[in-house]
Amino acid sequence: MPALGSTVLYTLSETDAATINQRRDDLRIVGLRVFAGLEAEPGQTFPATVTRVDGDAANVQVALDGTDVYWAPARTEGDPGEQGTWVQLASS
């Protein structure tokens, strides 16, 4: 398991992308342009910071391509590109 504060790569699921885009749209409807960025799509991979480790799952804050972040709780490690999972960065 990654340590708290470490960076992993997280791949968005269909639900993640829909949640992100809906949140951005909801704020635009009320006239707030709080978040700016490209539309989130399933399968996109972004860096994420581990905020909690619980057994074989981790909560991560995903740094999106824009001005906002996405909290993805209780996500497990997966294979690179597997939607809704994170992978540890290779050691250099």
PDB file of C-alpha atoms in Angstrom:
ATOM      1  CA  MET A   1       0.000   0.000   0.000  1.00  0.00           C
ATOM      2  CA  PRO A   2       1.195   3.517  -0.682  1.00  0.00           C
ATOM      3  CA  ALA A   3       2.057   5.817   2.211  1.00  0.00           C
ATOM      4  CA  LEU A   4      -0.094   8.767   3.213  1.00  0.00           C
ATOM      5  CA  GLY A   5       0.706  11.739   1.024  1.00  0.00           C
ATOM      6  CA  SER A   6       2.236   9.686  -1.752  1.00  0.00           C
ATOM      7  CA  THR A   7       1.231  10.149  -5.373  1.00  0.00           C
ATOM      8  CA  VAL A   8      -0.508   7.418  -7.337  1.00  0.00           C
ATOM      9  CA  LEU A   9      -2.179   7.400 -10.756  1.00  0.00           C
ATOM     10  CA  TYR A  10      -5.984   7.163 -10.705  1.00  0.00           C
ATOM     11  CA  THR A  11      -8.127   6.247 -13.719  1.00  0.00           C
ATOM     12  CA  LEU A  12     -11.627   7.714 -13.835  1.00  0.00           C
ATOM     13  CA  SER A  13     -14.637   5.406 -14.079  1.00  0.00           C
ATOM     14  CA  GLU A  14     -17.851   6.307 -15.885  1.00  0.00           C
ATOM     15  CA  THR A  15     -19.420   7.242 -12.536  1.00  0.00           C
ATOM     16  CA  ASP A  16     -16.428   9.421 -11.581  1.00  0.00           C
ATOM     17  CA  ALA A  17     -16.536  11.322 -14.881  1.00  0.00           C
ATOM     18  CA  ALA A  18     -20.308  11.826 -14.672  1.00  0.00           C
ATOM     19  CA  THR A  19     -20.044  13.082 -11.080  1.00  0.00           C
ATOM     20  CA  ILE A  20     -17.266  15.541 -11.934  1.00  0.00           C
ATOM     21  CA  ASN A  21     -19.047  16.901 -15.002  1.00  0.00           C
ATOM     22  CA  GLN A  22     -22.396  17.166 -13.180  1.00  0.00           C
ATOM     23  CA  ARG A  23     -20.785  19.100 -10.306  1.00  0.00           C
ATOM     24  CA  ARG A  24     -19.204  21.517 -12.758  1.00  0.00           C
ATOM     25  CA  ASP A  25     -22.480  21.909 -14.711  1.00  0.00           C
ATOM     26  CA  ASP A  26     -24.539  22.468 -11.544  1.00  0.00           C
ATOM     27  CA  LEU A  27     -22.357  25.391 -10.530  1.00  0.00           C
ATOM     28  CA  ARG A  28     -22.470  26.918 -14.018  1.00  0.00           C
ATOM     29  CA  ILE A  29     -26.289  26.803 -13.942  1.00  0.00           C
ATOM     30  CA  VAL A  30     -26.376  29.024 -10.866  1.00  0.00           C
ATOM     31  CA  GLY A  31     -23.907  31.394 -12.501  1.00  0.00           C
ATOM     32  CA  LEU A  32     -20.769  30.311 -10.712  1.00  0.00           C
ATOM     33  CA  ARG A  33     -17.720  29.442 -12.760  1.00  0.00           C
ATOM     34  CA  VAL A  34     -15.781  27.940  -9.913  1.00  0.00           C
ATOM     35  CA  PHE A  35     -14.202  25.114 -11.874  1.00  0.00           C
ATOM     36  CA  ALA A  36     -12.486  25.458 -15.208  1.00  0.00           C
ATOM     37  CA  GLY A  37     -11.089  22.540 -17.110  1.00  0.00           C
ATOM     38  CA  LEU A  38     -11.608  20.057 -19.853  1.00  0.00           C
ATOM     39  CA  GLU A  39     -14.544  17.659 -19.634  1.00  0.00           C
ATOM     40  CA  ALA A  40     -13.803  14.552 -17.608  1.00  0.00           C
ATOM     41  CA  GLU A  41     -14.069  11.271 -19.509  1.00  0.00           C
ATOM     42  CA  PRO A  42     -13.992   7.651 -18.344  1.00  0.00           C
ATOM     43  CA  GLY A  43     -10.552   6.135 -18.762  1.00  0.00           C
ATOM     44  CA  GLN A  44      -8.623   9.363 -18.247  1.00  0.00           C
ATOM     45  CA  THR A  45      -5.737   8.946 -15.810  1.00  0.00           C
ATOM     46  CA  PHE A  46      -4.617  11.673 -13.395  1.00  0.00           C
ATOM     47  CA  PRO A  47      -2.186  11.992 -10.493  1.00  0.00           C
ATOM     48  CA  ALA A  48      -3.786  11.550  -7.093  1.00  0.00           C
ATOM     49  CA  THR A  49      -2.613  12.051  -3.524  1.00  0.00           C
ATOM     50  CA  VAL A  50      -3.315   9.339  -0.958  1.00  0.00           C
ATOM     51  CA  THR A  51      -5.267  10.848   1.958  1.00  0.00           C
ATOM     52  CA  ARG A  52      -6.116   7.682   3.891  1.00  0.00           C
ATOM     53  CA  VAL A  53      -5.234   4.000   3.813  1.00  0.00           C
ATOM     54  CA  ASP A  54      -7.709   1.447   5.165  1.00  0.00           C
ATOM     55  CA  GLY A  55      -6.845  -2.195   4.620  1.00  0.00           C
ATOM     56  CA  ASP A  56      -6.474  -2.802   0.887  1.00  0.00           C
ATOM     57  CA  ALA A  57      -8.225   0.450  -0.104  1.00  0.00           C
ATOM     58  CA  ALA A  58      -7.157   4.077  -0.173  1.00  0.00           C
ATOM     59  CA  ASN A  59      -8.904   7.438  -0.330  1.00  0.00           C
ATOM     60  CA  VAL A  60      -7.339   9.681  -2.969  1.00  0.00           C
ATOM     61  CA  GLN A  61      -7.622  13.326  -4.029  1.00  0.00           C
ATOM     62  CA  VAL A  62      -7.455  13.351  -7.820  1.00  0.00           C
ATOM     63  CA  ALA A  63      -5.800  16.379  -9.468  1.00  0.00           C
ATOM     64  CA  LEU A  64      -8.039  16.967 -12.488  1.00  0.00           C
ATOM     65  CA  ASP A  65      -7.147  18.783 -15.707  1.00  0.00           C
ATOM     66  CA  GLY A  66      -8.574  22.040 -14.426  1.00  0.00           C
ATOM     67  CA  THR A  67      -8.921  24.067 -11.269  1.00  0.00           C
ATOM     68  CA  ASP A  68     -10.687  21.438  -9.153  1.00  0.00           C
ATOM     69  CA  VAL A  69      -9.958  18.102  -7.523  1.00  0.00           C
ATOM     70  CA  TYR A  70     -12.041  14.975  -7.088  1.00  0.00           C
ATOM     71  CA  TRP A  71     -12.215  12.919  -3.912  1.00  0.00           C
ATOM     72  CA  ALA A  72     -12.329   9.196  -4.645  1.00  0.00           C
ATOM     73  CA  PRO A  73     -12.878   7.256  -1.404  1.00  0.00           C
ATOM     74  CA  ALA A  74     -12.196   3.580  -0.759  1.00  0.00           C
ATOM     75  CA  ARG A  75     -10.544   2.782  -4.096  1.00  0.00           C
ATOM     76  CA  THR A  76      -8.385  -0.261  -4.601  1.00  0.00           C
ATOM     77  CA  GLU A  77      -5.199  -0.837  -6.527  1.00  0.00           C
ATOM     78  CA  GLY A  78      -5.702  -2.104 -10.059  1.00  0.00           C
ATOM     79  CA  ASP A  79      -3.925  -2.553 -13.338  1.00  0.00           C
ATOM     80  CA  PRO A  80      -2.774   0.508 -15.319  1.00  0.00           C
ATOM     81  CA  GLY A  81      -5.780   2.041 -17.076  1.00  0.00           C
ATOM     82  CA  GLU A  82      -8.343   0.000 -15.128  1.00  0.00           C
ATOM     83  CA  GLN A  83     -11.218   2.379 -14.449  1.00  0.00           C
ATOM     84  CA  GLY A  84     -11.966   3.323 -10.847  1.00  0.00           C
ATOM     85  CA  THR A  85      -8.610   2.125  -9.506  1.00  0.00           C
ATOM     86  CA  TRP A  86      -5.178   3.539  -8.740  1.00  0.00           C
ATOM     87  CA  VAL A  87      -1.667   2.293  -9.444  1.00  0.00           C
ATOM     88  CA  GLN A  88       1.548   3.198  -7.697  1.00  0.00           C
ATOM     89  CA  LEU A  89       4.120   5.171  -9.621  1.00  0.00           C
ATOM     90  CA  ALA A  90       7.194   3.245 -10.679  1.00  0.00           C
ATOM     91  CA  SER A  91      10.262   3.956  -8.585  1.00  0.00           C
ATOM     92  CA  SER A  92      12.932   5.915 -10.357  1.00  0.00           C
TER      93      SER A  92
END
